Amino acid sequence: MCLGIPMQIKQIDGYNANCEAKGVERQVSLFMMQHEPLKMGDYVLVHVGYAIQKITSQEYHSTWEIYDEIL
Amino acid sequence: MKPNFTSHDAKFWLQQIQTLKLTKPVKIMNVCGGHERSISQAGLRSILPEAISLIPGPGCPVCVCPEEDIYEAIQLALNETITLVAFGDMLRVPVNLPKNEIRSLEQARSAGADIRPIASPMEAVEIAEQIDKPVVFFAAGFETTILPVISMLVQGVPDNLLVLMSGRLTWPAVAMLLDSGEPGFDTLIAPGHVSTVMGPEEWEFVPAKHHIPAAVAGFSPESLLAAFYSTLRQLQDNKCFLDNCYPEVVTHGGNATGKQHLAQVTDIVDANWRGVGIIPKSGFALKKTYANHDARVCLPSYADPERKRLGKMPAGCGCAKVVLGKIYPNECKLYGKCTPREPIGPCMVSDEGACRIWWSNGQR
Ligand code: SF4
């Protein structure tokens, strides 16, 4: 329950975003990210459906490399 | 200059660790199920020098969720006209009732109660929008899970959505271990994503007050090994501080919006941990201003103080000791009889439970 999932923002509609990772799309809430301007193409760490942190594309890729092994 | 760990691979950090002159055995505790999973799956225990042992500590929110809270959730689902939603991990955790009674949310569901596993607070909102009866969201978890639940409430939810709050903070359990005088570890790996939302500063008390080296780690072998090295080096040099070996994600102050929501909605209260007891200032409770969404206020209580083995771990289960890092999972005498398929204690149920992680990785 405590492991965040890195995703990429595909579309933003208010506080809702359509995010994608590894071909899977999910509705993600940006409500916890009001302190950080986000745009399409940005990467975020998603926890139980909520973006909790903006990350770099490098972090996105390296995290998935690890998750592919441990999850 | 501080080394930049991202430019080094696991091998580099292992070599660095091997160059250290450790004069006595060192126990490194982690307090995050994700860390324990990475450590087990990457086989980090077997590659470290013999003097270093890695002990999983309080890193599993499902494992410490009070037995009486799970009982309450089961009884609400069985006796009230409600829909109960909970993160999937909670459904199989057994309470201490005789075998012929309903002992888990999963069994309550089989008996006809309307219980639905969810993966996100947003699903709870959707379900509440679709049905007329009260929807009770049984919210157990650490900070990473509870902040989104709180943000859900701040954003606004249907009147019929009630929260049965059972969230816990991670650091007070470590503080309790340290205050006990017998922490059972020499250095600490602080959790990656808890620090992401709450800020790494929460862990500064470990080196500052207790002179125990600490480092925040991510989930890659590199990041974990860098954090091990950092704390071992601190130990060797007799200089402790809180290092951040996950700086790409863990930044000063944590998630500002989430923390603001938290302050708006919750009080921090003394709270019970299953098998452990009350830990001061370790639980989230909804403020009075959110009473209309508080299941404990809006629905009758099924608390039964007379119930046998109330609040305890299942008979013979060593989870309380596993959770506090007092024993390794395979030191529980039920390990093996208790398996993920037929779990006896919560540490074998949750994906973040040390017993389940060890068993799933072939550790016997
Ligand atoms: S092996 Fe089972 S009974 Fe023993 S501590 Fe782990 S979960 Fe509890």
Short mmCIF file of N, CA and C in Angstrom, two decimals, chain B residues 194-333:
data_model
loop_
_atom_site.label_atom_id
_atom_site.label_comp_id
_atom_site.label_asym_id
_atom_site.label_seq_id
_atom_site.Cartn_x
_atom_site.Cartn_y
_atom_site.Cartn_z
N VAL B 194 6.79 7.53 2.45
CA VAL B 194 6.27 8.26 3.61
C VAL B 194 7.01 9.60 3.70
N SER B 195 8.32 9.56 3.48
CA SER B 195 9.10 10.81 3.50
C SER B 195 8.74 11.71 2.33
N THR B 196 8.32 11.11 1.21
CA THR B 196 7.91 11.92 0.07
C THR B 196 6.71 12.79 0.44
N VAL B 197 5.74 12.23 1.12
CA VAL B 197 4.55 13.02 1.45
C VAL B 197 4.74 13.87 2.71
N MET B 198 5.44 13.35 3.70
CA MET B 198 5.53 14.08 4.99
C MET B 198 6.79 14.93 5.10
N GLY B 199 7.74 14.69 4.23
CA GLY B 199 9.03 15.38 4.33
C GLY B 199 10.01 14.55 5.14
N PRO B 200 11.28 14.52 4.72
CA PRO B 200 12.26 13.70 5.43
C PRO B 200 12.55 14.20 6.85
N GLU B 201 12.24 15.49 7.10
CA GLU B 201 12.57 16.09 8.41
C GLU B 201 11.97 15.32 9.59
N GLU B 202 10.84 14.65 9.32
CA GLU B 202 10.19 13.85 10.38
C GLU B 202 11.15 12.89 11.06
N TRP B 203 12.21 12.47 10.32
CA TRP B 203 13.10 11.44 10.83
C TRP B 203 14.35 12.00 11.48
N GLU B 204 14.44 13.34 11.52
CA GLU B 204 15.64 13.96 12.07
C GLU B 204 15.85 13.64 13.55
N PHE B 205 14.76 13.32 14.24
CA PHE B 205 14.91 13.03 15.68
C PHE B 205 15.77 11.78 15.90
N VAL B 206 15.85 10.91 14.92
CA VAL B 206 16.58 9.65 15.14
C VAL B 206 18.07 9.93 15.38
N PRO B 207 18.74 10.66 14.47
CA PRO B 207 20.13 11.00 14.79
C PRO B 207 20.24 12.09 15.87
N ALA B 208 19.34 13.09 15.81
CA ALA B 208 19.50 14.25 16.71
C ALA B 208 19.27 13.86 18.17
N LYS B 209 18.20 13.13 18.42
CA LYS B 209 17.86 12.83 19.82
C LYS B 209 18.49 11.52 20.29
N HIS B 210 18.61 10.57 19.38
CA HIS B 210 19.03 9.22 19.82
C HIS B 210 20.42 8.82 19.33
N HIS B 211 21.04 9.68 18.56
CA HIS B 211 22.39 9.40 18.04
C HIS B 211 22.44 8.09 17.26
N ILE B 212 21.41 7.86 16.50
CA ILE B 212 21.35 6.68 15.65
C ILE B 212 21.43 7.17 14.20
N PRO B 213 22.38 6.63 13.41
CA PRO B 213 22.48 7.05 12.01
C PRO B 213 21.22 6.69 11.23
N ALA B 214 20.85 7.57 10.31
CA ALA B 214 19.63 7.32 9.52
C ALA B 214 19.80 7.83 8.10
N ALA B 215 19.12 7.16 7.17
CA ALA B 215 19.12 7.61 5.78
C ALA B 215 17.80 7.22 5.13
N VAL B 216 17.25 8.15 4.36
CA VAL B 216 16.06 7.84 3.57
C VAL B 216 16.51 7.09 2.32
N ALA B 217 15.79 6.02 1.97
CA ALA B 217 16.18 5.26 0.78
C ALA B 217 15.00 5.12 -0.17
N GLY B 218 15.35 4.95 -1.44
CA GLY B 218 14.35 4.59 -2.44
C GLY B 218 14.26 3.08 -2.51
N PHE B 219 13.79 2.57 -3.63
CA PHE B 219 13.48 1.14 -3.69
C PHE B 219 14.41 0.33 -4.58
N SER B 220 15.39 1.02 -5.18
CA SER B 220 16.34 0.28 -6.02
C SER B 220 17.44 -0.28 -5.13
N PRO B 221 18.07 -1.38 -5.55
CA PRO B 221 19.21 -1.89 -4.78
C PRO B 221 20.28 -0.81 -4.60
N GLU B 222 20.50 0.03 -5.63
CA GLU B 222 21.51 1.10 -5.52
C GLU B 222 21.18 2.02 -4.36
N SER B 223 19.91 2.48 -4.36
CA SER B 223 19.52 3.45 -3.35
C SER B 223 19.58 2.84 -1.95
N LEU B 224 19.14 1.58 -1.84
CA LEU B 224 19.18 0.91 -0.53
C LEU B 224 20.62 0.70 -0.07
N LEU B 225 21.47 0.24 -0.99
CA LEU B 225 22.86 0.01 -0.62
C LEU B 225 23.56 1.32 -0.27
N ALA B 226 23.21 2.38 -1.02
CA ALA B 226 23.79 3.70 -0.71
C ALA B 226 23.37 4.12 0.70
N ALA B 227 22.11 3.85 1.04
CA ALA B 227 21.61 4.22 2.38
C ALA B 227 22.27 3.36 3.46
N PHE B 228 22.46 2.07 3.17
CA PHE B 228 23.16 1.21 4.15
C PHE B 228 24.57 1.78 4.38
N TYR B 229 25.23 2.08 3.25
CA TYR B 229 26.60 2.60 3.34
C TYR B 229 26.62 3.89 4.15
N SER B 230 25.69 4.77 3.84
CA SER B 230 25.67 6.05 4.55
C SER B 230 25.56 5.85 6.06
N THR B 231 24.64 4.98 6.47
CA THR B 231 24.44 4.83 7.93
C THR B 231 25.63 4.10 8.57
N LEU B 232 26.21 3.15 7.84
CA LEU B 232 27.38 2.42 8.38
C LEU B 232 28.58 3.35 8.50
N ARG B 233 28.71 4.20 7.49
CA ARG B 233 29.80 5.17 7.51
C ARG B 233 29.62 6.15 8.67
N GLN B 234 28.39 6.58 8.86
CA GLN B 234 28.10 7.47 9.99
C GLN B 234 28.50 6.80 11.31
N LEU B 235 28.18 5.50 11.37
CA LEU B 235 28.50 4.74 12.58
C LEU B 235 30.01 4.67 12.78
N GLN B 236 30.70 4.37 11.69
CA GLN B 236 32.16 4.24 11.77
C GLN B 236 32.82 5.57 12.17
N ASP B 237 32.31 6.66 11.56
CA ASP B 237 32.91 7.97 11.83
C ASP B 237 32.36 8.61 13.10
N ASN B 238 31.41 7.92 13.73
CA ASN B 238 30.80 8.43 14.94
C ASN B 238 30.19 9.81 14.74
N LYS B 239 29.53 9.97 13.60
CA LYS B 239 28.89 11.24 13.26
C LYS B 239 27.53 10.89 12.71
N CYS B 240 26.46 11.21 13.38
CA CYS B 240 25.17 10.84 12.77
C CYS B 240 24.39 12.05 12.29
N PHE B 241 23.72 11.79 11.19
CA PHE B 241 22.82 12.81 10.62
C PHE B 241 21.79 12.05 9.79
N LEU B 242 20.80 12.77 9.29
CA LEU B 242 19.83 12.12 8.42
C LEU B 242 20.26 12.34 6.98
N ASP B 243 20.58 11.28 6.29
CA ASP B 243 20.99 11.39 4.89
C ASP B 243 19.77 11.15 4.01
N ASN B 244 19.81 11.70 2.81
CA ASN B 244 18.71 11.46 1.87
C ASN B 244 19.28 10.79 0.63
N CYS B 245 19.07 9.49 0.53
CA CYS B 245 19.58 8.73 -0.62
C CYS B 245 18.49 8.51 -1.67
N TYR B 246 17.48 9.37 -1.64
CA TYR B 246 16.37 9.27 -2.61
C TYR B 246 15.95 10.70 -2.98
N PRO B 247 16.97 11.57 -3.28
CA PRO B 247 16.68 13.01 -3.41
C PRO B 247 15.85 13.35 -4.64
N GLU B 248 15.80 12.45 -5.64
CA GLU B 248 14.99 12.77 -6.83
C GLU B 248 13.51 12.82 -6.47
N VAL B 249 13.11 12.13 -5.42
CA VAL B 249 11.69 12.04 -5.09
C VAL B 249 11.38 12.66 -3.72
N VAL B 250 12.31 12.49 -2.79
CA VAL B 250 12.08 12.99 -1.43
C VAL B 250 12.67 14.39 -1.29
N THR B 251 11.79 15.37 -1.13
CA THR B 251 12.27 16.74 -1.07
C THR B 251 11.80 17.41 0.23
N HIS B 252 12.50 18.46 0.57
CA HIS B 252 12.25 19.17 1.81
C HIS B 252 10.76 19.51 1.99
N GLY B 253 10.23 19.20 3.14
CA GLY B 253 8.86 19.62 3.45
C GLY B 253 7.78 18.66 3.01
N GLY B 254 8.08 17.77 2.09
CA GLY B 254 7.08 16.81 1.64
C GLY B 254 6.02 17.43 0.75
N ASN B 255 4.87 16.81 0.69
CA ASN B 255 3.79 17.27 -0.17
C ASN B 255 3.00 18.38 0.57
N ALA B 256 3.25 19.63 0.14
CA ALA B 256 2.70 20.78 0.87
C ALA B 256 1.18 20.76 0.92
N THR B 257 0.55 20.45 -0.22
CA THR B 257 -0.92 20.48 -0.25
C THR B 257 -1.49 19.40 0.67
N GLY B 258 -0.95 18.20 0.55
CA GLY B 258 -1.46 17.08 1.36
C GLY B 258 -1.31 17.36 2.85
N LYS B 259 -0.19 17.95 3.22
CA LYS B 259 0.03 18.23 4.65
C LYS B 259 -0.89 19.33 5.16
N GLN B 260 -1.21 20.26 4.28
CA GLN B 260 -2.15 21.31 4.66
C GLN B 260 -3.54 20.70 4.87
N HIS B 261 -3.92 19.80 3.98
CA HIS B 261 -5.22 19.11 4.12
C HIS B 261 -5.26 18.31 5.43
N LEU B 262 -4.15 17.68 5.71
CA LEU B 262 -4.06 16.84 6.91
C LEU B 262 -4.32 17.68 8.17
N ALA B 263 -3.69 18.86 8.21
CA ALA B 263 -3.85 19.74 9.37
C ALA B 263 -5.29 20.23 9.49
N GLN B 264 -5.92 20.40 8.33
CA GLN B 264 -7.29 20.91 8.30
C GLN B 264 -8.30 19.87 8.79
N VAL B 265 -8.04 18.60 8.53
CA VAL B 265 -9.05 17.55 8.74
C VAL B 265 -8.79 16.67 9.96
N THR B 266 -7.52 16.47 10.30
CA THR B 266 -7.26 15.47 11.35
C THR B 266 -6.59 16.06 12.59
N ASP B 267 -6.84 15.36 13.69
CA ASP B 267 -6.06 15.55 14.91
C ASP B 267 -5.15 14.34 15.02
N ILE B 268 -3.99 14.55 15.62
CA ILE B 268 -3.09 13.42 15.87
C ILE B 268 -3.33 12.95 17.31
N VAL B 269 -3.66 11.69 17.45
CA VAL B 269 -4.08 11.18 18.76
C VAL B 269 -3.26 9.95 19.16
N ASP B 270 -3.27 9.64 20.45
CA ASP B 270 -2.66 8.40 20.91
C ASP B 270 -3.46 7.26 20.28
N ALA B 271 -2.79 6.22 19.82
CA ALA B 271 -3.53 5.19 19.09
C ALA B 271 -2.95 3.80 19.35
N ASN B 272 -3.86 2.85 19.28
CA ASN B 272 -3.52 1.46 19.53
C ASN B 272 -2.93 0.80 18.29
N TRP B 273 -1.90 0.00 18.47
CA TRP B 273 -1.31 -0.80 17.38
C TRP B 273 -1.51 -2.26 17.76
N ARG B 274 -2.00 -3.03 16.84
CA ARG B 274 -2.33 -4.42 17.17
C ARG B 274 -1.10 -5.16 17.70
N GLY B 275 -1.28 -5.78 18.85
CA GLY B 275 -0.21 -6.56 19.45
C GLY B 275 0.85 -5.72 20.14
N VAL B 276 0.82 -4.42 19.92
CA VAL B 276 1.87 -3.55 20.44
C VAL B 276 1.34 -2.72 21.60
N GLY B 277 0.12 -2.19 21.45
CA GLY B 277 -0.47 -1.34 22.47
C GLY B 277 -0.54 0.10 22.00
N ILE B 278 -0.79 0.98 22.96
CA ILE B 278 -0.96 2.40 22.62
C ILE B 278 0.40 3.03 22.33
N ILE B 279 0.51 3.72 21.22
CA ILE B 279 1.70 4.51 20.92
C ILE B 279 1.27 5.98 20.90
N PRO B 280 1.92 6.81 21.74
CA PRO B 280 1.51 8.22 21.82
C PRO B 280 1.56 8.91 20.46
N LYS B 281 0.56 9.73 20.22
CA LYS B 281 0.51 10.60 19.03
C LYS B 281 0.84 9.86 17.73
N SER B 282 0.22 8.71 17.56
CA SER B 282 0.54 7.89 16.38
C SER B 282 -0.66 7.61 15.49
N GLY B 283 -1.81 8.21 15.80
CA GLY B 283 -3.00 7.90 15.00
C GLY B 283 -3.65 9.15 14.43
N PHE B 284 -4.32 8.98 13.29
CA PHE B 284 -5.10 10.07 12.71
C PHE B 284 -6.55 9.93 13.18
N ALA B 285 -7.15 11.04 13.59
CA ALA B 285 -8.58 11.04 13.92
C ALA B 285 -9.21 12.24 13.23
N LEU B 286 -10.46 12.09 12.78
CA LEU B 286 -11.12 13.20 12.10
C LEU B 286 -11.48 14.28 13.11
N LYS B 287 -11.27 15.51 12.74
CA LYS B 287 -11.66 16.64 13.60
C LYS B 287 -13.18 16.72 13.69
N LYS B 288 -13.66 17.41 14.72
CA LYS B 288 -15.12 17.56 14.93
C LYS B 288 -15.80 18.19 13.72
N THR B 289 -15.09 19.07 13.04
CA THR B 289 -15.68 19.74 11.88
C THR B 289 -16.00 18.74 10.75
N TYR B 290 -15.43 17.56 10.84
CA TYR B 290 -15.73 16.52 9.83
C TYR B 290 -16.58 15.39 10.42
N ALA B 291 -17.25 15.69 11.54
CA ALA B 291 -18.05 14.67 12.23
C ALA B 291 -19.13 14.08 11.33
N ASN B 292 -19.65 14.88 10.41
CA ASN B 292 -20.72 14.36 9.53
C ASN B 292 -20.21 13.32 8.53
N HIS B 293 -18.88 13.16 8.46
CA HIS B 293 -18.31 12.09 7.62
C HIS B 293 -17.54 11.08 8.46
N ASP B 294 -17.75 11.13 9.76
CA ASP B 294 -17.01 10.23 10.65
C ASP B 294 -17.91 9.05 11.03
N ALA B 295 -17.56 7.87 10.57
CA ALA B 295 -18.39 6.69 10.85
C ALA B 295 -18.51 6.44 12.35
N ARG B 296 -17.48 6.82 13.10
CA ARG B 296 -17.54 6.58 14.56
C ARG B 296 -18.55 7.50 15.24
N VAL B 297 -18.88 8.60 14.59
CA VAL B 297 -19.86 9.53 15.15
C VAL B 297 -21.26 9.18 14.61
N CYS B 298 -21.34 8.87 13.33
CA CYS B 298 -22.64 8.74 12.67
C CYS B 298 -23.28 7.36 12.81
N LEU B 299 -22.50 6.36 13.15
CA LEU B 299 -23.06 5.00 13.21
C LEU B 299 -22.88 4.44 14.61
N PRO B 300 -23.74 3.47 14.99
CA PRO B 300 -23.58 2.89 16.32
C PRO B 300 -22.25 2.16 16.45
N SER B 301 -21.76 2.07 17.69
CA SER B 301 -20.49 1.38 17.92
C SER B 301 -20.76 -0.08 18.26
N TYR B 302 -19.94 -0.96 17.73
CA TYR B 302 -20.04 -2.38 18.05
C TYR B 302 -18.89 -2.84 18.94
N ALA B 303 -18.20 -1.88 19.52
CA ALA B 303 -17.08 -2.23 20.40
C ALA B 303 -17.59 -3.13 21.52
N ASP B 304 -16.88 -4.21 21.76
CA ASP B 304 -17.28 -5.15 22.80
C ASP B 304 -16.08 -5.37 23.71
N PRO B 305 -16.00 -4.58 24.79
CA PRO B 305 -14.81 -4.66 25.64
C PRO B 305 -14.65 -6.00 26.34
N GLU B 306 -15.71 -6.82 26.35
CA GLU B 306 -15.66 -8.12 27.03
C GLU B 306 -15.10 -9.23 26.14
N ARG B 307 -14.97 -8.92 24.86
CA ARG B 307 -14.60 -9.96 23.89
C ARG B 307 -13.25 -10.59 24.25
N LYS B 308 -13.19 -11.91 24.09
CA LYS B 308 -11.95 -12.63 24.43
C LYS B 308 -10.82 -12.26 23.48
N ARG B 309 -9.63 -12.14 24.00
CA ARG B 309 -8.42 -11.82 23.22
C ARG B 309 -8.57 -10.54 22.39
N LEU B 310 -9.38 -9.64 22.92
CA LEU B 310 -9.60 -8.35 22.26
C LEU B 310 -8.26 -7.65 21.97
N GLY B 311 -8.09 -7.22 20.75
CA GLY B 311 -6.92 -6.42 20.40
C GLY B 311 -5.64 -7.19 20.21
N LYS B 312 -5.66 -8.47 20.56
CA LYS B 312 -4.41 -9.26 20.49
C LYS B 312 -4.14 -9.76 19.08
N MET B 313 -2.93 -10.28 18.89
CA MET B 313 -2.64 -11.02 17.68
C MET B 313 -3.25 -12.41 17.85
N PRO B 314 -3.45 -13.15 16.76
CA PRO B 314 -3.97 -14.51 16.89
C PRO B 314 -3.08 -15.35 17.83
N ALA B 315 -3.68 -16.34 18.49
CA ALA B 315 -2.92 -17.16 19.45
C ALA B 315 -1.69 -17.78 18.79
N GLY B 316 -0.55 -17.64 19.43
CA GLY B 316 0.68 -18.26 18.93
C GLY B 316 1.39 -17.46 17.86
N CYS B 317 0.75 -16.43 17.33
CA CYS B 317 1.32 -15.65 16.23
C CYS B 317 2.36 -14.67 16.75
N GLY B 318 3.49 -14.65 16.11
CA GLY B 318 4.58 -13.78 16.55
C GLY B 318 4.58 -12.41 15.90
N CYS B 319 3.50 -12.06 15.21
CA CYS B 319 3.47 -10.79 14.46
C CYS B 319 3.88 -9.58 15.29
N ALA B 320 3.45 -9.53 16.56
CA ALA B 320 3.76 -8.34 17.37
C ALA B 320 5.28 -8.16 17.45
N LYS B 321 5.98 -9.29 17.58
CA LYS B 321 7.45 -9.21 17.65
C LYS B 321 8.04 -8.97 16.27
N VAL B 322 7.45 -9.56 15.24
CA VAL B 322 7.94 -9.34 13.87
C VAL B 322 7.80 -7.86 13.52
N VAL B 323 6.65 -7.30 13.85
CA VAL B 323 6.37 -5.90 13.51
C VAL B 323 7.38 -4.95 14.16
N LEU B 324 7.81 -5.28 15.36
CA LEU B 324 8.75 -4.40 16.05
C LEU B 324 10.21 -4.79 15.80
N GLY B 325 10.42 -5.76 14.92
CA GLY B 325 11.79 -6.15 14.60
C GLY B 325 12.48 -6.89 15.75
N LYS B 326 11.67 -7.47 16.65
CA LYS B 326 12.28 -8.22 17.76
C LYS B 326 12.68 -9.63 17.32
N ILE B 327 11.96 -10.16 16.34
CA ILE B 327 12.35 -11.45 15.75
C ILE B 327 12.25 -11.36 14.23
N TYR B 328 12.95 -12.26 13.56
CA TYR B 328 12.80 -12.37 12.11
C TYR B 328 11.56 -13.23 11.84
N PRO B 329 10.91 -13.03 10.70
CA PRO B 329 9.68 -13.80 10.43
C PRO B 329 9.84 -15.30 10.65
N ASN B 330 10.94 -15.87 10.16
CA ASN B 330 11.08 -17.33 10.26
C ASN B 330 11.42 -17.81 11.67
N GLU B 331 11.49 -16.87 12.61
CA GLU B 331 11.65 -17.27 14.01
C GLU B 331 10.31 -17.49 14.70
N CYS B 332 9.21 -17.16 14.03
CA CYS B 332 7.89 -17.45 14.60
C CYS B 332 7.64 -18.95 14.46
N LYS B 333 7.13 -19.56 15.54
CA LYS B 333 7.00 -21.02 15.46
C LYS B 333 5.86 -21.46 14.54
#
